[in-house]
mmCIF file of N, CA and C in Angstrom:
data_model
loop_
_atom_site.group_PDB
_atom_site.id
_atom_site.type_symbol
_atom_site.label_atom_id
_atom_site.label_comp_id
_atom_site.label_asym_id
_atom_site.label_seq_id
_atom_site.Cartn_x
_atom_site.Cartn_y
_atom_site.Cartn_z
ATOM 1 N N UNK L 1 -1.726 -39.602 3.266
ATOM 2 C CA UNK L 1 -1.851 -38.307 2.663
ATOM 3 C C UNK L 1 -1.978 -37.334 3.289
ATOM 4 N N UNK L 2 -1.055 -36.131 3.234
ATOM 5 C CA UNK L 2 -0.926 -34.950 4.106
ATOM 6 C C UNK L 2 -2.601 -34.307 4.135
ATOM 7 N N UNK L 3 -2.594 -33.988 4.941
ATOM 8 C CA UNK L 3 -3.737 -32.162 5.743
ATOM 9 C C UNK L 3 -2.902 -31.354 5.977
ATOM 10 N N UNK L 4 -3.487 -30.370 5.297
ATOM 11 C CA UNK L 4 -3.148 -29.022 4.867
ATOM 12 C C UNK L 4 -3.993 -28.523 6.014
ATOM 13 N N UNK L 5 -3.499 -27.246 6.819
ATOM 14 C CA UNK L 5 -4.320 -26.339 7.350
ATOM 15 C C UNK L 5 -3.454 -25.186 6.940
ATOM 16 N N UNK L 6 -4.794 -24.191 6.077
ATOM 17 C CA UNK L 6 -4.344 -22.973 5.720
ATOM 18 C C UNK L 6 -5.045 -21.995 6.005
ATOM 19 N N UNK L 7 -4.748 -20.696 6.425
ATOM 20 C CA UNK L 7 -4.336 -19.629 7.473
ATOM 21 C C UNK L 7 -3.950 -18.575 6.885
ATOM 22 N N UNK L 8 -4.858 -16.947 7.015
ATOM 23 C CA UNK L 8 -3.647 -15.995 6.592
ATOM 24 C C UNK L 8 -1.988 -16.038 7.635
ATOM 25 N N UNK L 9 -1.817 -15.742 6.565
ATOM 26 C CA UNK L 9 0.454 -15.625 6.936
ATOM 27 C C UNK L 9 0.950 -14.301 6.365
ATOM 28 N N UNK L 10 1.456 -14.029 7.374
ATOM 29 C CA UNK L 10 2.026 -12.770 6.896
ATOM 30 C C UNK L 10 3.334 -13.270 5.777
ATOM 31 N N UNK L 11 3.508 -12.737 4.670
ATOM 32 C CA UNK L 11 4.421 -13.039 3.951
ATOM 33 C C UNK L 11 6.280 -12.592 4.231
ATOM 34 N N UNK L 12 5.922 -11.956 4.909
ATOM 35 C CA UNK L 12 7.032 -10.866 5.831
ATOM 36 C C UNK L 12 8.072 -11.760 7.097
ATOM 37 N N UNK L 13 7.008 -12.053 7.698
ATOM 38 C CA UNK L 13 7.098 -12.902 9.061
ATOM 39 C C UNK L 13 7.365 -14.235 8.560
ATOM 40 N N UNK L 14 7.287 -14.847 7.568
ATOM 41 C CA UNK L 14 7.502 -16.298 6.714
ATOM 42 C C UNK L 14 9.368 -16.244 6.655
ATOM 43 N N UNK L 15 9.232 -15.419 5.515
ATOM 44 C CA UNK L 15 10.294 -14.962 4.675
ATOM 45 C C UNK L 15 11.484 -14.861 6.460
ATOM 46 N N UNK L 16 11.522 -13.990 7.317
ATOM 47 C CA UNK L 16 12.376 -13.466 8.397
ATOM 48 C C UNK L 16 12.532 -14.925 8.767
ATOM 49 N N UNK L 17 12.097 -15.959 9.249
ATOM 50 C CA UNK L 17 12.069 -16.935 9.572
ATOM 51 C C UNK L 17 12.978 -17.789 9.081
ATOM 52 N N UNK L 18 13.055 -17.862 8.107
ATOM 53 C CA UNK L 18 13.396 -18.594 6.981
ATOM 54 C C UNK L 18 15.168 -17.971 6.543
ATOM 55 N N UNK L 19 14.933 -16.559 6.717
ATOM 56 C CA UNK L 19 16.628 -16.133 6.324
ATOM 57 C C UNK L 19 17.134 -16.185 7.919
ATOM 58 N N UNK L 20 16.723 -16.200 8.742
ATOM 59 C CA UNK L 20 17.545 -16.454 9.979
ATOM 60 C C UNK L 20 18.142 -17.827 9.716
ATOM 61 N N UNK L 21 16.667 -18.852 9.700
ATOM 62 C CA UNK L 21 17.434 -20.209 9.410
ATOM 63 C C UNK L 21 18.728 -20.266 8.544
ATOM 64 N N UNK L 22 18.796 -19.734 7.472
ATOM 65 C CA UNK L 22 20.134 -19.555 6.714
ATOM 66 C C UNK L 22 21.041 -18.851 6.408
ATOM 67 N N UNK L 23 20.813 -17.775 8.005
ATOM 68 C CA UNK L 23 21.861 -16.582 7.945
ATOM 69 C C UNK L 23 23.595 -17.644 7.945
ATOM 70 N N UNK L 24 23.675 -18.587 8.843
ATOM 71 C CA UNK L 24 24.762 -19.222 9.044
ATOM 72 C C UNK L 24 25.136 -19.655 7.758
ATOM 73 N N UNK L 25 24.929 -20.263 7.282
ATOM 74 C CA UNK L 25 25.343 -21.331 6.093
ATOM 75 C C UNK L 25 25.577 -19.932 4.525
ATOM 76 N N UNK L 26 24.665 -19.060 4.946
ATOM 77 C CA UNK L 26 25.407 -17.859 4.063
ATOM 78 C C UNK L 26 26.630 -17.078 4.675
ATOM 79 N N UNK L 27 26.364 -16.968 5.634
ATOM 80 C CA UNK L 27 27.944 -16.600 6.407
ATOM 81 C C UNK L 27 28.361 -17.451 6.374
ATOM 82 N N UNK L 28 29.076 -18.310 5.807
ATOM 83 C CA UNK L 28 30.239 -19.356 5.280
ATOM 84 C C UNK L 28 30.811 -19.391 4.523
ATOM 85 N N UNK L 29 29.690 -18.717 3.497
ATOM 86 C CA UNK L 29 29.760 -18.452 1.711
ATOM 87 C C UNK L 29 30.804 -16.532 1.636
ATOM 88 N N UNK L 30 30.409 -16.270 3.182
ATOM 89 C CA UNK L 30 30.285 -14.861 3.056
ATOM 90 C C UNK L 30 29.827 -13.736 2.152
ATOM 91 N N UNK L 31 28.258 -14.483 2.179
ATOM 92 C CA UNK L 31 27.091 -13.879 1.808
ATOM 93 C C UNK L 31 26.318 -13.211 2.595
ATOM 94 N N UNK L 32 25.723 -11.592 2.264
ATOM 95 C CA UNK L 32 25.550 -11.498 3.818
ATOM 96 C C UNK L 32 23.742 -11.218 3.277
ATOM 97 N N UNK L 33 22.851 -11.886 4.030
ATOM 98 C CA UNK L 33 21.234 -11.857 4.559
ATOM 99 C C UNK L 33 21.140 -10.827 4.350
ATOM 100 N N UNK L 34 20.154 -10.238 4.133
ATOM 101 C CA UNK L 34 19.603 -8.584 4.404
ATOM 102 C C UNK L 34 18.227 -9.365 5.001
ATOM 103 N N UNK L 35 16.881 -8.500 5.468
ATOM 104 C CA UNK L 35 15.853 -8.584 5.026
ATOM 105 C C UNK L 35 15.694 -7.599 5.857
ATOM 106 N N UNK L 36 15.317 -6.156 5.063
ATOM 107 C CA UNK L 36 14.554 -5.024 4.859
ATOM 108 C C UNK L 36 13.312 -4.465 5.353
ATOM 109 N N UNK L 37 12.041 -4.646 5.686
ATOM 110 C CA UNK L 37 10.655 -4.493 5.665
ATOM 111 C C UNK L 37 10.288 -2.893 5.908
ATOM 112 N N UNK L 38 11.211 -2.294 6.415
ATOM 113 C CA UNK L 38 10.871 -0.936 7.668
ATOM 114 C C UNK L 38 10.593 0.071 6.453
ATOM 115 N N UNK L 39 11.041 -0.021 5.445
ATOM 116 C CA UNK L 39 10.107 0.946 3.964
ATOM 117 C C UNK L 39 8.731 0.879 3.964
ATOM 118 N N UNK L 40 8.266 -0.469 4.262
ATOM 119 C CA UNK L 40 6.752 -1.043 4.105
ATOM 120 C C UNK L 40 5.886 -0.399 5.226
ATOM 121 N N UNK L 41 4.371 0.518 5.029
ATOM 122 C CA UNK L 41 3.381 -0.012 6.380
ATOM 123 C C UNK L 41 2.789 -0.926 6.387
ATOM 124 N N UNK L 42 2.487 -0.980 7.919
ATOM 125 C CA UNK L 42 2.040 -2.332 8.355
ATOM 126 C C UNK L 42 0.548 -2.577 6.992
ATOM 127 N N UNK L 43 -0.469 -1.557 6.471
ATOM 128 C CA UNK L 43 -1.264 -1.627 5.473
ATOM 129 C C UNK L 43 -0.555 -2.202 4.274
ATOM 130 N N UNK L 44 0.734 -2.193 4.336
ATOM 131 C CA UNK L 44 1.617 -2.463 2.577
ATOM 132 C C UNK L 44 2.257 -4.151 2.863
ATOM 133 N N UNK L 45 1.612 -4.779 4.306
ATOM 134 C CA UNK L 45 2.397 -6.581 4.250
ATOM 135 C C UNK L 45 1.370 -7.156 3.387
ATOM 136 N N UNK L 46 1.988 -7.856 2.849
ATOM 137 C CA UNK L 46 1.308 -8.879 1.987
ATOM 138 C C UNK L 46 1.216 -9.705 3.310
ATOM 139 N N UNK L 47 -0.225 -10.457 2.830
ATOM 140 C CA UNK L 47 -0.217 -11.574 3.738
ATOM 141 C C UNK L 47 -1.373 -12.787 2.927
ATOM 142 N N UNK L 48 -1.123 -13.776 2.690
ATOM 143 C CA UNK L 48 -2.125 -14.583 2.169
ATOM 144 C C UNK L 48 -2.159 -16.010 2.540
ATOM 145 N N UNK L 49 -3.370 -16.436 2.132
ATOM 146 C CA UNK L 49 -4.258 -17.739 3.048
ATOM 147 C C UNK L 49 -3.157 -18.966 2.144
ATOM 148 N N UNK L 50 -2.121 -19.595 3.024
ATOM 149 C CA UNK L 50 -1.999 -20.758 3.326
ATOM 150 C C UNK L 50 -1.322 -21.419 4.037
ATOM 151 N N UNK L 51 -0.875 -22.489 3.501
ATOM 152 C CA UNK L 51 0.079 -23.392 4.959
ATOM 153 C C UNK L 51 1.713 -23.174 5.059
ATOM 154 N N UNK L 52 1.684 -22.613 6.308
ATOM 155 C CA UNK L 52 2.511 -22.392 7.188
ATOM 156 C C UNK L 52 4.175 -23.389 6.994
ATOM 157 N N UNK L 53 4.300 -24.148 7.249
ATOM 158 C CA UNK L 53 5.284 -25.020 6.869
ATOM 159 C C UNK L 53 5.708 -25.454 5.743
ATOM 160 N N UNK L 54 4.605 -25.639 4.596
ATOM 161 C CA UNK L 54 5.103 -25.334 3.748
ATOM 162 C C UNK L 54 6.010 -24.312 2.687
ATOM 163 N N UNK L 55 5.138 -23.235 3.130
ATOM 164 C CA UNK L 55 5.759 -21.818 2.458
ATOM 165 C C UNK L 55 6.760 -22.024 3.267
ATOM 166 N N UNK L 56 7.120 -21.606 4.147
ATOM 167 C CA UNK L 56 8.887 -21.706 5.368
ATOM 168 C C UNK L 56 9.611 -22.968 4.061
ATOM 169 N N UNK L 57 8.825 -24.202 3.916
ATOM 170 C CA UNK L 57 9.776 -25.062 3.268
ATOM 171 C C UNK L 57 10.417 -24.237 1.975
ATOM 172 N N UNK L 58 9.209 -23.657 1.178
ATOM 173 C CA UNK L 58 9.627 -23.103 -0.042
ATOM 174 C C UNK L 58 10.478 -21.681 0.108
ATOM 175 N N UNK L 59 10.719 -21.183 1.037
ATOM 176 C CA UNK L 59 11.418 -19.920 1.241
ATOM 177 C C UNK L 59 12.771 -20.628 1.349
ATOM 178 N N UNK L 60 12.955 -21.651 2.171
ATOM 179 C CA UNK L 60 14.211 -22.129 2.627
ATOM 180 C C UNK L 60 14.773 -23.228 1.573
ATOM 181 N N UNK L 61 13.853 -23.025 0.868
ATOM 182 C CA UNK L 61 14.439 -23.696 -0.493
ATOM 183 C C UNK L 61 15.333 -22.820 -0.946
ATOM 184 N N UNK L 62 14.309 -21.805 -1.799
ATOM 185 C CA UNK L 62 15.080 -20.493 -2.414
ATOM 186 C C UNK L 62 15.874 -20.044 -2.046
ATOM 187 N N UNK L 63 16.297 -19.367 -0.426
ATOM 188 C CA UNK L 63 17.295 -19.064 0.188
ATOM 189 C C UNK L 63 18.326 -19.975 -0.493
ATOM 190 N N UNK L 64 18.385 -21.712 0.473
ATOM 191 C CA UNK L 64 19.096 -22.255 0.595
ATOM 192 C C UNK L 64 19.967 -22.278 -1.324
ATOM 193 N N UNK L 65 18.998 -22.231 -1.663
ATOM 194 C CA UNK L 65 19.046 -22.640 -3.365
ATOM 195 C C UNK L 65 20.313 -21.393 -4.268
ATOM 196 N N UNK L 66 19.988 -20.068 -3.470
ATOM 197 C CA UNK L 66 20.453 -18.846 -3.907
ATOM 198 C C UNK L 66 21.965 -18.827 -3.143
ATOM 199 N N UNK L 67 22.193 -19.595 -1.756
ATOM 200 C CA UNK L 67 23.534 -19.601 -1.812
ATOM 201 C C UNK L 67 24.075 -20.191 -1.919
ATOM 202 N N UNK L 68 23.939 -21.924 -2.219
ATOM 203 C CA UNK L 68 24.489 -22.708 -2.788
ATOM 204 C C UNK L 68 25.429 -21.853 -4.067
ATOM 205 N N UNK L 69 24.200 -21.988 -4.713
ATOM 206 C CA UNK L 69 24.785 -21.516 -6.212
ATOM 207 C C UNK L 69 25.318 -19.967 -6.548
ATOM 208 N N UNK L 70 25.331 -19.121 -5.292
ATOM 209 C CA UNK L 70 25.929 -18.093 -5.618
ATOM 210 C C UNK L 70 27.674 -17.889 -5.778
ATOM 211 N N UNK L 71 28.386 -17.358 -6.186
ATOM 212 C CA UNK L 71 29.952 -17.695 -6.547
ATOM 213 C C UNK L 71 30.207 -17.063 -5.539
ATOM 214 N N UNK L 72 31.750 -17.346 -5.265
ATOM 215 C CA UNK L 72 32.063 -17.114 -3.752
ATOM 216 C C UNK L 72 32.423 -15.631 -4.644
ATOM 217 N N UNK L 73 33.676 -15.083 -3.207
ATOM 218 C CA UNK L 73 34.833 -14.071 -4.414
ATOM 219 C C UNK L 73 36.003 -14.646 -4.163
#
């Protein structure tokens, strides 16, 4: 059985890491992944209590599916 370690996590940091991992795959399909948090103040950043590896896997899967099922030019 898995043991989960929950901790406060900044969602923007996890999403940025996932988008960096998926960027090469997106470029292969001529998809430009952009991640822009510049319009948000630090006080507006979303922090959740979660398990980092599971959240990373979730974002990786969402981005992978978005890339995989996006039409090509």
